[in-house]
Short mmCIF file of C-alpha atoms in Angstrom, two decimals:
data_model
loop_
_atom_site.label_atom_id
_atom_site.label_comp_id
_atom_site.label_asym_id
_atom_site.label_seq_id
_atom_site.Cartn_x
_atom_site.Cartn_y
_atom_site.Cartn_z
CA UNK A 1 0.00 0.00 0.00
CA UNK A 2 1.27 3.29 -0.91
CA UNK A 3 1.62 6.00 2.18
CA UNK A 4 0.50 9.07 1.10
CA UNK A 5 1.97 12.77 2.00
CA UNK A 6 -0.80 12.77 4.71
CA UNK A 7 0.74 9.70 5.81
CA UNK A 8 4.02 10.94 6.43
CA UNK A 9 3.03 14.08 7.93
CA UNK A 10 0.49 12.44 10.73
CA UNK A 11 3.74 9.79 11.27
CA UNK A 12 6.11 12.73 11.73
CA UNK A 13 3.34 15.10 13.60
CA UNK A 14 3.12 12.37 16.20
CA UNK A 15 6.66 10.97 16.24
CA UNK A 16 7.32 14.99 17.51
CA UNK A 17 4.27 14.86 20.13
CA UNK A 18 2.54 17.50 18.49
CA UNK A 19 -1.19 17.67 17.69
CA UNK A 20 -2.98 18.94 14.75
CA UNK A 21 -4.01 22.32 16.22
CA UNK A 22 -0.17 22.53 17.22
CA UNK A 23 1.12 21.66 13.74
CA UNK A 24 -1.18 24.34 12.65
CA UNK A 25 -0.10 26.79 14.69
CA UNK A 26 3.63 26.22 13.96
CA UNK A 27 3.38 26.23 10.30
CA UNK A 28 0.68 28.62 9.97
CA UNK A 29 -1.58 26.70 8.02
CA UNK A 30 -5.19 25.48 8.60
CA UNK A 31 -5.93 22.70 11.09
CA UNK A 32 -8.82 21.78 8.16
CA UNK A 33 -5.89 21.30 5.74
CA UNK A 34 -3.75 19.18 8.16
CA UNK A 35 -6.97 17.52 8.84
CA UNK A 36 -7.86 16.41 5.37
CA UNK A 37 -4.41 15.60 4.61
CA UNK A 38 -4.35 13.13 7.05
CA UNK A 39 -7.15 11.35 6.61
CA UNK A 40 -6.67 11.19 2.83
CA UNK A 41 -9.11 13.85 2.09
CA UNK A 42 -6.86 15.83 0.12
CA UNK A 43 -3.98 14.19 -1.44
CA UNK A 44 -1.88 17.42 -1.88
CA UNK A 45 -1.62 20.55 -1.21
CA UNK A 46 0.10 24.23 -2.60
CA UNK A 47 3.85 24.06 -2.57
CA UNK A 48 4.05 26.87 -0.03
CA UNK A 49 2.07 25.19 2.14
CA UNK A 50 4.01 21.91 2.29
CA UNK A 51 7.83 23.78 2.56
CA UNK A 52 5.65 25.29 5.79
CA UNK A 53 4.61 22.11 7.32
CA UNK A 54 8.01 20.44 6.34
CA UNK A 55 9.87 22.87 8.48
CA UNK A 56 7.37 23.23 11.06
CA UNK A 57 8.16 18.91 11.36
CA UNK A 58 11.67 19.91 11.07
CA UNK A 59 12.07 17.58 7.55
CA UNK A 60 13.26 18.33 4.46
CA UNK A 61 10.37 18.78 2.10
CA UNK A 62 11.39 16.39 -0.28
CA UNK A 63 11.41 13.42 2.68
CA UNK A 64 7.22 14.79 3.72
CA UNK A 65 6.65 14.11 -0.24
CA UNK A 66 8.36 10.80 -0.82
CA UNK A 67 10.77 11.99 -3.53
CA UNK A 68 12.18 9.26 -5.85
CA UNK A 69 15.55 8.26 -6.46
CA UNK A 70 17.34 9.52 -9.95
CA UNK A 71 18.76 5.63 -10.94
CA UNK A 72 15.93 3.68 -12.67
CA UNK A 73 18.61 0.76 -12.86
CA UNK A 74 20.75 -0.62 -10.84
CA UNK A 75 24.55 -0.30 -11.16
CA UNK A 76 27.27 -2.39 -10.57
CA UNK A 77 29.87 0.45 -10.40
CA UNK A 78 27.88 3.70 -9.68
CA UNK A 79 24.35 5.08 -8.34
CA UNK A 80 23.69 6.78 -5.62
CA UNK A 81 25.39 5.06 -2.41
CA UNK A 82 28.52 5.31 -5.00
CA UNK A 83 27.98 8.62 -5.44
CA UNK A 84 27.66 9.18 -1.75
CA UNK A 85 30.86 7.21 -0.91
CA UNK A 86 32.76 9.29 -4.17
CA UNK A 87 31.72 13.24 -2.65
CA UNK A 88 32.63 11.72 1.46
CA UNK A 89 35.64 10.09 0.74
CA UNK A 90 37.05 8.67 4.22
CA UNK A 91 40.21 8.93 2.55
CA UNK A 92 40.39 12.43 2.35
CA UNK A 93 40.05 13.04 6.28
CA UNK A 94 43.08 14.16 8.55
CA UNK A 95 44.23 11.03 10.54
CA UNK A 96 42.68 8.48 8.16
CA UNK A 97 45.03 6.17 7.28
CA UNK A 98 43.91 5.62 3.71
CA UNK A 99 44.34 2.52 1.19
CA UNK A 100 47.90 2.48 -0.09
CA UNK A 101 46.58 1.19 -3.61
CA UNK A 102 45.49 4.44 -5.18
CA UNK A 103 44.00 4.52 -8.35
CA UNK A 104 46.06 5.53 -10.99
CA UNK A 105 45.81 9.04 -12.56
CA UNK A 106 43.76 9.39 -15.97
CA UNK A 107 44.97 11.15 -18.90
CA UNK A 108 44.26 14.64 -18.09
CA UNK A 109 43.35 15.49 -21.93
CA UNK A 110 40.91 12.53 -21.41
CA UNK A 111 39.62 13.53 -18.08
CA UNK A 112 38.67 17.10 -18.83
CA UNK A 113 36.83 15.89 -22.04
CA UNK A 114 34.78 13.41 -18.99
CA UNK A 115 34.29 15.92 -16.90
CA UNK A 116 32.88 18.25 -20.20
CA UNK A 117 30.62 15.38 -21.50
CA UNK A 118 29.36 14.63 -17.71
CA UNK A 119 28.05 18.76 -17.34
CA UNK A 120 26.26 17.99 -20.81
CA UNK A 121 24.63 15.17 -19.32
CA UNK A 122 23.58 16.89 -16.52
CA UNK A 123 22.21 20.06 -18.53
CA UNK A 124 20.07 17.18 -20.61
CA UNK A 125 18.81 15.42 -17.50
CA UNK A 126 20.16 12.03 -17.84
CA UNK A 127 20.38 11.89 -14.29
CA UNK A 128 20.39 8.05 -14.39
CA UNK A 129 23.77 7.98 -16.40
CA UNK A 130 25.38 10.67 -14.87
CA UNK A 131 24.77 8.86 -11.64
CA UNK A 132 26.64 5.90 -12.80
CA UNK A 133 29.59 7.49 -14.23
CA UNK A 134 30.36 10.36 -12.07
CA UNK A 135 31.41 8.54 -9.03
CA UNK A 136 34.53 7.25 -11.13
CA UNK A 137 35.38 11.04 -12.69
CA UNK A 138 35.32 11.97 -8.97
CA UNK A 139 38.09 9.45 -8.04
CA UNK A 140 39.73 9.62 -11.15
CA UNK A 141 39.67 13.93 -10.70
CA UNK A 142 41.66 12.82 -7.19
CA UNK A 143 44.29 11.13 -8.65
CA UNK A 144 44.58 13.52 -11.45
CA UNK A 145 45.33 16.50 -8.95
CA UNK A 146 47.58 13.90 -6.80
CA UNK A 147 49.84 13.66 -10.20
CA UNK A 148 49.26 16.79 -11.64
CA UNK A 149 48.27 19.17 -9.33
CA UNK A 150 48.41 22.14 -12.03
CA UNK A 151 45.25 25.07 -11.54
CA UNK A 152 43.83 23.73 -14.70
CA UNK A 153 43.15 20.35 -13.00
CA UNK A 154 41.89 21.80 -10.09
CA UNK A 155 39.90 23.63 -11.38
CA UNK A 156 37.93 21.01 -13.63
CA UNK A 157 37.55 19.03 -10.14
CA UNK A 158 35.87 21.79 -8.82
CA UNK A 159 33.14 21.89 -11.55
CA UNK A 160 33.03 17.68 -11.33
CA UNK A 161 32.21 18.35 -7.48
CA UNK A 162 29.60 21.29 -8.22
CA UNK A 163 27.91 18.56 -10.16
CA UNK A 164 27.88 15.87 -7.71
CA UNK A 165 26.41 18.79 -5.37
CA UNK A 166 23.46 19.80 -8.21
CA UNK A 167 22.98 15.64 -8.55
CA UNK A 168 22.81 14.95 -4.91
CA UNK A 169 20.50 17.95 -4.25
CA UNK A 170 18.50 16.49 -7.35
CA UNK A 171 18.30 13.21 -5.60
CA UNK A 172 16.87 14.55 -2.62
CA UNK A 173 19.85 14.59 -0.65
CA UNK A 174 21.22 18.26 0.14
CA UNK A 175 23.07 17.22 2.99
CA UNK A 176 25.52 15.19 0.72
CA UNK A 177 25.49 18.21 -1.56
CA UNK A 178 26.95 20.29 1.55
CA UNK A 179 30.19 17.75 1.44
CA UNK A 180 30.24 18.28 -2.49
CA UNK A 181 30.25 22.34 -2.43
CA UNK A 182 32.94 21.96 0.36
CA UNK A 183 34.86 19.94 -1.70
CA UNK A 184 34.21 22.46 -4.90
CA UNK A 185 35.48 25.69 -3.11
CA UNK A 186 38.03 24.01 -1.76
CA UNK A 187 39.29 22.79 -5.22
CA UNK A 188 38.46 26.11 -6.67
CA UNK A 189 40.75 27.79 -3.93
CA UNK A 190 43.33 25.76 -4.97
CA UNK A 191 42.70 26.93 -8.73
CA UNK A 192 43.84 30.16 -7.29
CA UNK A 193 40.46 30.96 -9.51
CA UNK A 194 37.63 33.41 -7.53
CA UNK A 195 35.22 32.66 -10.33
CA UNK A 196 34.95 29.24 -9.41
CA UNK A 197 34.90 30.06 -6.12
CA UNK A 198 32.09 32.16 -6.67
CA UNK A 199 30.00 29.35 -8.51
CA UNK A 200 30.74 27.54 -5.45
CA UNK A 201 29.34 29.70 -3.46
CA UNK A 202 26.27 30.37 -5.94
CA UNK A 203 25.81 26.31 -5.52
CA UNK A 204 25.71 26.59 -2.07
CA UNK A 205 23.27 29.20 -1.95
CA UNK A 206 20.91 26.26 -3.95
CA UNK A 207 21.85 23.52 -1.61
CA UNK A 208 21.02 26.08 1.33
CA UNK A 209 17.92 26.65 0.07
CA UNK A 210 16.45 23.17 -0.69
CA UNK A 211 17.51 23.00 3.09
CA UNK A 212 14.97 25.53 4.44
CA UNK A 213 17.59 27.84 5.13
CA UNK A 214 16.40 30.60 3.03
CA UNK A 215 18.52 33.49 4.85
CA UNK A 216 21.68 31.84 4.89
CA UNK A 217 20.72 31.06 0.96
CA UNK A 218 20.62 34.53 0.57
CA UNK A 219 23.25 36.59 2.21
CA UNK A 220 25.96 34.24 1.20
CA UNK A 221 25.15 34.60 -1.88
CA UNK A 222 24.64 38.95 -1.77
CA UNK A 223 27.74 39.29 0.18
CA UNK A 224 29.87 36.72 -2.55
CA UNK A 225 28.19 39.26 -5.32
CA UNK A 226 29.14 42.18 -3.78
CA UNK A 227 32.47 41.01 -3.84
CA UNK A 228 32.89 39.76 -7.19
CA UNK A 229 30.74 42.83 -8.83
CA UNK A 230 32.57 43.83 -11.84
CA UNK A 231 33.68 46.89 -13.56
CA UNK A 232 30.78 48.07 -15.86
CA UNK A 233 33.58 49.27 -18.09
CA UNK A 234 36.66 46.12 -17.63
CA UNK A 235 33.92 43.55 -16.70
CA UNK A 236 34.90 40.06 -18.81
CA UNK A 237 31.41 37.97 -20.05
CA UNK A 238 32.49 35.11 -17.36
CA UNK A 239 32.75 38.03 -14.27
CA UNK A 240 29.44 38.92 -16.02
CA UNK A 241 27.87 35.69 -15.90
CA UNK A 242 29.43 34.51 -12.18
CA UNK A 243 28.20 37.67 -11.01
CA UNK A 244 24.42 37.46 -12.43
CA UNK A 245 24.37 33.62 -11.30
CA UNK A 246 25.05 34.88 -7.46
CA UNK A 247 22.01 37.25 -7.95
CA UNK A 248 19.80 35.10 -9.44
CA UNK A 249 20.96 32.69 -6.42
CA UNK A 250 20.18 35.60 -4.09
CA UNK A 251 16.38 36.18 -5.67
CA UNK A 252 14.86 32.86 -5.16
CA UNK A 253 15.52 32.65 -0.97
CA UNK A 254 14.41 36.71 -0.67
CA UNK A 255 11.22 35.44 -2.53
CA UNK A 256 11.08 32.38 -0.34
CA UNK A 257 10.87 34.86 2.83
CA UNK A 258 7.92 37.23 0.74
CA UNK A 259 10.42 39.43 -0.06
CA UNK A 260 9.34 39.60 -3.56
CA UNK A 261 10.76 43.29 -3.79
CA UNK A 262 13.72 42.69 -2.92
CA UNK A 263 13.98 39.60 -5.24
CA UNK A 264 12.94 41.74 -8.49
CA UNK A 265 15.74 44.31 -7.61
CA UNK A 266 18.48 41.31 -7.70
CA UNK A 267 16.94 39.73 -11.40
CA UNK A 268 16.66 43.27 -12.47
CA UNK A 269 20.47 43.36 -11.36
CA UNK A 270 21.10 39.74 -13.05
CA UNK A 271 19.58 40.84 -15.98
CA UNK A 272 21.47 43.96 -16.62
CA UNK A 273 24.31 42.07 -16.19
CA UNK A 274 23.62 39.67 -18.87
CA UNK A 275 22.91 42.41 -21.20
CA UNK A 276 26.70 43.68 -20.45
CA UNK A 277 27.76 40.01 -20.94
CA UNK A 278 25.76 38.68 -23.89
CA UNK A 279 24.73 34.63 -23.74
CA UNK A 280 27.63 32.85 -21.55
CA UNK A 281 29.16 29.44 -21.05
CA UNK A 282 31.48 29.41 -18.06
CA UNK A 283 31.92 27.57 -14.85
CA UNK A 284 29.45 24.93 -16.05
CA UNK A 285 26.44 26.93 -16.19
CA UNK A 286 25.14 29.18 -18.86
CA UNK A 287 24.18 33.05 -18.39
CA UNK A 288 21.87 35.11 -20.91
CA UNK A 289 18.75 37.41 -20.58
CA UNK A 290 16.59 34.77 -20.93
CA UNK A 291 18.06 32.77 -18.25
CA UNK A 292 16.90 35.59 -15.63
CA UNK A 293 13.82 36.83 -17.12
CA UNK A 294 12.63 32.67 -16.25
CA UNK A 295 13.62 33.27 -13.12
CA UNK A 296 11.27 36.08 -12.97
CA UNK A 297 8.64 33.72 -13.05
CA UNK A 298 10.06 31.39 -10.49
CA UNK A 299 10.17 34.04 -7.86
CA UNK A 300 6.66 35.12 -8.14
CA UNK A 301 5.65 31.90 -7.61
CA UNK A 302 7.42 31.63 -4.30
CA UNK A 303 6.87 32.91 -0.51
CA UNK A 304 3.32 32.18 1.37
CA UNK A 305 1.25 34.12 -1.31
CA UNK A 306 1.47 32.98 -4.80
CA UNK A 307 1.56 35.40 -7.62
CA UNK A 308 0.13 33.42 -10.36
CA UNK A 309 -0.89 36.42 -12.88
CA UNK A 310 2.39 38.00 -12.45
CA UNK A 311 3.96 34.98 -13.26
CA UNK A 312 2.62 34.58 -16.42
CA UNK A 313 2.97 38.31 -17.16
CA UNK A 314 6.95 37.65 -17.07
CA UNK A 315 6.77 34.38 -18.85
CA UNK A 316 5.41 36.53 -21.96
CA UNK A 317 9.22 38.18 -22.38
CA UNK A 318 10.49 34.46 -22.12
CA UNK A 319 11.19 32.85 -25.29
CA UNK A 320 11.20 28.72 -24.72
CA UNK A 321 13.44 28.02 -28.27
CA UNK A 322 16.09 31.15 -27.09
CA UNK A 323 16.66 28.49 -23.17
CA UNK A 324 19.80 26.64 -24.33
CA UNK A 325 19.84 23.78 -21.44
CA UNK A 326 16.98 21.46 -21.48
CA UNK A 327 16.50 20.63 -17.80
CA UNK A 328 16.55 24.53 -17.45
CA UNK A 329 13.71 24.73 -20.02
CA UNK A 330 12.04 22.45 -18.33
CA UNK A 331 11.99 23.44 -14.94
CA UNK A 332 10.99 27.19 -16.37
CA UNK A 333 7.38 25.52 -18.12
CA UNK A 334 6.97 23.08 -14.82
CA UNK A 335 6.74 26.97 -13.03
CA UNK A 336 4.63 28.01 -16.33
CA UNK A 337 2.13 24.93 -15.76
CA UNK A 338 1.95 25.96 -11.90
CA UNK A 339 0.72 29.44 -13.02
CA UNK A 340 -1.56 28.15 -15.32
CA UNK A 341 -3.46 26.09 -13.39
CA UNK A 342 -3.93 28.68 -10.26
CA UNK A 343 -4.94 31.28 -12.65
CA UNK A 344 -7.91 28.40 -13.45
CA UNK A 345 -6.36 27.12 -16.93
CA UNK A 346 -6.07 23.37 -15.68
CA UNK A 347 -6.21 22.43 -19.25
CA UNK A 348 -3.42 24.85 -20.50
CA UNK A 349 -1.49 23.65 -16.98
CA UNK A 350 -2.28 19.31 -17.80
CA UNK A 351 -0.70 20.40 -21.84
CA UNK A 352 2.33 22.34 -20.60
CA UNK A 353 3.15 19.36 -17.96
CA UNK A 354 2.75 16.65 -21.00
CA UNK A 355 5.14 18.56 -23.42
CA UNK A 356 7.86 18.73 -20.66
CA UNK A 357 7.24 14.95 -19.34
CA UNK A 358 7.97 14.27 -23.56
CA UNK A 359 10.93 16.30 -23.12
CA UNK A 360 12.35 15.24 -19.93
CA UNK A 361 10.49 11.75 -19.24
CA UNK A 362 13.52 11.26 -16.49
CA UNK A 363 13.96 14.88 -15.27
CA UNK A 364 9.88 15.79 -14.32
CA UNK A 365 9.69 12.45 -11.95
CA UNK A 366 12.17 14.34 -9.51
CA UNK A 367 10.34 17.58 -9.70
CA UNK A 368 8.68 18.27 -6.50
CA UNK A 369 6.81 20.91 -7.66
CA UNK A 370 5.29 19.49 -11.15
CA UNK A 371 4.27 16.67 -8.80
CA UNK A 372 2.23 19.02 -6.38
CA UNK A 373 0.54 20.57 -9.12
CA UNK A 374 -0.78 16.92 -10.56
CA UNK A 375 -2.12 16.26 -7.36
CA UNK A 376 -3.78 19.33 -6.63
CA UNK A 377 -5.17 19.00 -10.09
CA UNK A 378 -6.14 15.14 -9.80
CA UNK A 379 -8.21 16.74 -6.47
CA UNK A 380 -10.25 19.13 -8.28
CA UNK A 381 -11.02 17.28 -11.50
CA UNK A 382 -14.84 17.23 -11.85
CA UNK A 383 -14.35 14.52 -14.23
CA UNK A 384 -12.16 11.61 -15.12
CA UNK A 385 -9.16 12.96 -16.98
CA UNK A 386 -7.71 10.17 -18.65
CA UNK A 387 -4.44 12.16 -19.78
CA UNK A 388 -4.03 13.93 -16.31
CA UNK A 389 -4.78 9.85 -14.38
CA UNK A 390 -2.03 8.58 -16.89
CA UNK A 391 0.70 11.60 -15.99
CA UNK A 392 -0.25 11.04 -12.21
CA UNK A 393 0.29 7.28 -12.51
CA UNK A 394 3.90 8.06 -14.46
CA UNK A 395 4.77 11.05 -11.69
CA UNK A 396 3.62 7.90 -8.84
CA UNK A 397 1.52 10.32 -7.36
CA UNK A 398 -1.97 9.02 -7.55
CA UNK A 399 -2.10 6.68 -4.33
CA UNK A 400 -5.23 5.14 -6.37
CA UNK A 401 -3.22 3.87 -9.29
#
């Protein structure tokens, strides 16, 4: 039998002593919602409302919705735990006496090209590979900077651990992501490079936030900014584009908090920046106008009070073909479909959710948010929706299928 979100929460609700009026009171929610959510009444509810009751249990929201894992197959030599075991390598602690059998370094033409191919797979949402090869590029990255410890090779394990921190905090595991960004600056230090360092930083801000620490999310990410702001005048594209990523890192935590002001002054910051810098490629990530003006749309979707009709009046200056990574796409018409259907298009919402489940069959089943948004449809459907029964079955988040 499959528990349901309102199984988890009455499990954790009571595990902490607390009843429903109390739960209520902490997260600021209704008890009538926590009420119908645990006796299977309602099967979802708004986003904002579960990141509320997920920190008012003190869990990460993606353990109150029963997140999946990224590896649809089993691996001999990678997955998850390997990826785990990879990012918190015993090895690498002070006073660990380590296995004298090291592995021996990689070409470092060879491993570059790896660690190149694995970012692609990542921006294309082939999570399931990627988790079965980058465990190996992590240990092979080690022994390339044991043998060769130039800045170039540092640097390229620096962007191989900022991927096994976007992965993990995929996967629903943020806390191994933590290791992975400490890893990342620390390699990036060693690249004597600040540009890295401030990617780092602007993938910690992202692994802060998916761990409910929305002010440390922001202010690490402001005060990294400030520091790296370049010269209007001398400003390279990549300071450009390291620069806009920290705001746009800054935006979505100030929005978390209803700070939605404050969040449109960053973008508006970002985006001014990308108009300096033109469409960027650097530090594994890619920078452009269009990139922020998504993000637009993100943030007024976030905080306690939704603003669906903004939203959608941002997503008219986004242009879909002009997004160059597909996950990115994706995760800008997941926000799209959100806005859709609490502006009352549920039709428009159920077509925009099909198109990127076509696109990114792999990708959407990790997406907490697309999943929220089927159920919340599934529980106001006056009628059977075949299409909408057949994504929820796909998404696993129809406890009747």
């Amino acid at each position: 039998m499959e528990t349901t979100i309102g199984d988890r929460i009455r499990s954790l609700r009571e595990f902490r002593d607390l009843t429903q009026e109390e739960l209520a009171q902490r997260a600021g929610v209704s008890v009538d919602t926590i009420r119908k959510l645990e006796q299977n009444l309602r099967q979802s509810a708004r986003i904002s409302t579960l990141r509320a009751l997920a920190r008012a249990l003190d869990v990460q929201l993606e353990r109150l919705v029963g997140q999946p894992t990224v590896t649809q197959q089993l691996q001999d030599d990678g997955g998850l735990i390997a990826l785990r075991d990879a990012i918190q390598d015993i090895g690498t602690l002070p006073g660990v006496l380590s296995d004298s059998n090291l592995e021996d370094p990689p070409d470092e033409q060879v491993w570059v090209a790896s660690v190149k191919s694995a970012m692609s797979q990542y921006w294309r949402g082939e999570y399931s590979l990627l988790s079965s090869t980058l465990p190996l590029l992590l240990r092979d990255g080690r022994a390339a900077a044991r043998q060769t410890p130039t800045e170039r090779v540092w640097q390229q394990l620096s962007l191989a651990y900022q991927l096994a921190a976007c992965l993990a905090t995929q996967a629903g595991h943020p806390d191994w992501a933590y290791t992975a960004v400490e890893q990342q600056l620390t390699a990036a230090a060693r690249a004597s490079d600040p540009l890295m360092e401030g990617m780092g930083v602007s993938t910690l801000s992202w692994v802060l936030l998916r761990q409910g620490r929305w002010e440390q999310a922001h202010e690490i990410a402001v005060r990294k900014a400030e520091a790296l702001e370049p010269s209007f005048m001398r400003g390279t594209p990549a300071q450009f584009a390291v620069y806009g990523n920290l705001l746009v890192a800054a935006a979505t935590p100030a929005a978390r908090r209803d700070d939605h002001d404050r969040a449109i002054e960053l973008l508006s910051g970002a985006e001014a920046a990308a108009v300096r810098s033109g469409p960027v490629r650097a530090y594994g990530t890619a920078f452009s106008v269009v990139d922020v003006r998504t993000q637009k749309v993100n943030v007024a979707l976030a905080g306690s009070e939704n603003r669906p009709e903004q939203a959608l009046e941002f997503s008219g200056d986004v242009r879909v073909s002009e997004i160059s990574r597909p996950v990115h796409s994706a995760a800008y018409r997941v926000d799209v479909a959100q806005a859709q259907y609490q502006t009352g298009d549920s039709e428009g919402a159920l077509t925009t959710l099909l198109e990127v489940e076509a696109d990114q069959p792999e990708w959407i089943k990790l997406q907490v948010l697309a999943s929220a948004t089927v159920r919340e449809m599934l529980e106001a459907e006056r009628r059977r929706n075949t299409p909408l029964r057949g994504l929820a079955a796909r998404l696993g988040v129809d406890p009747a299928l």
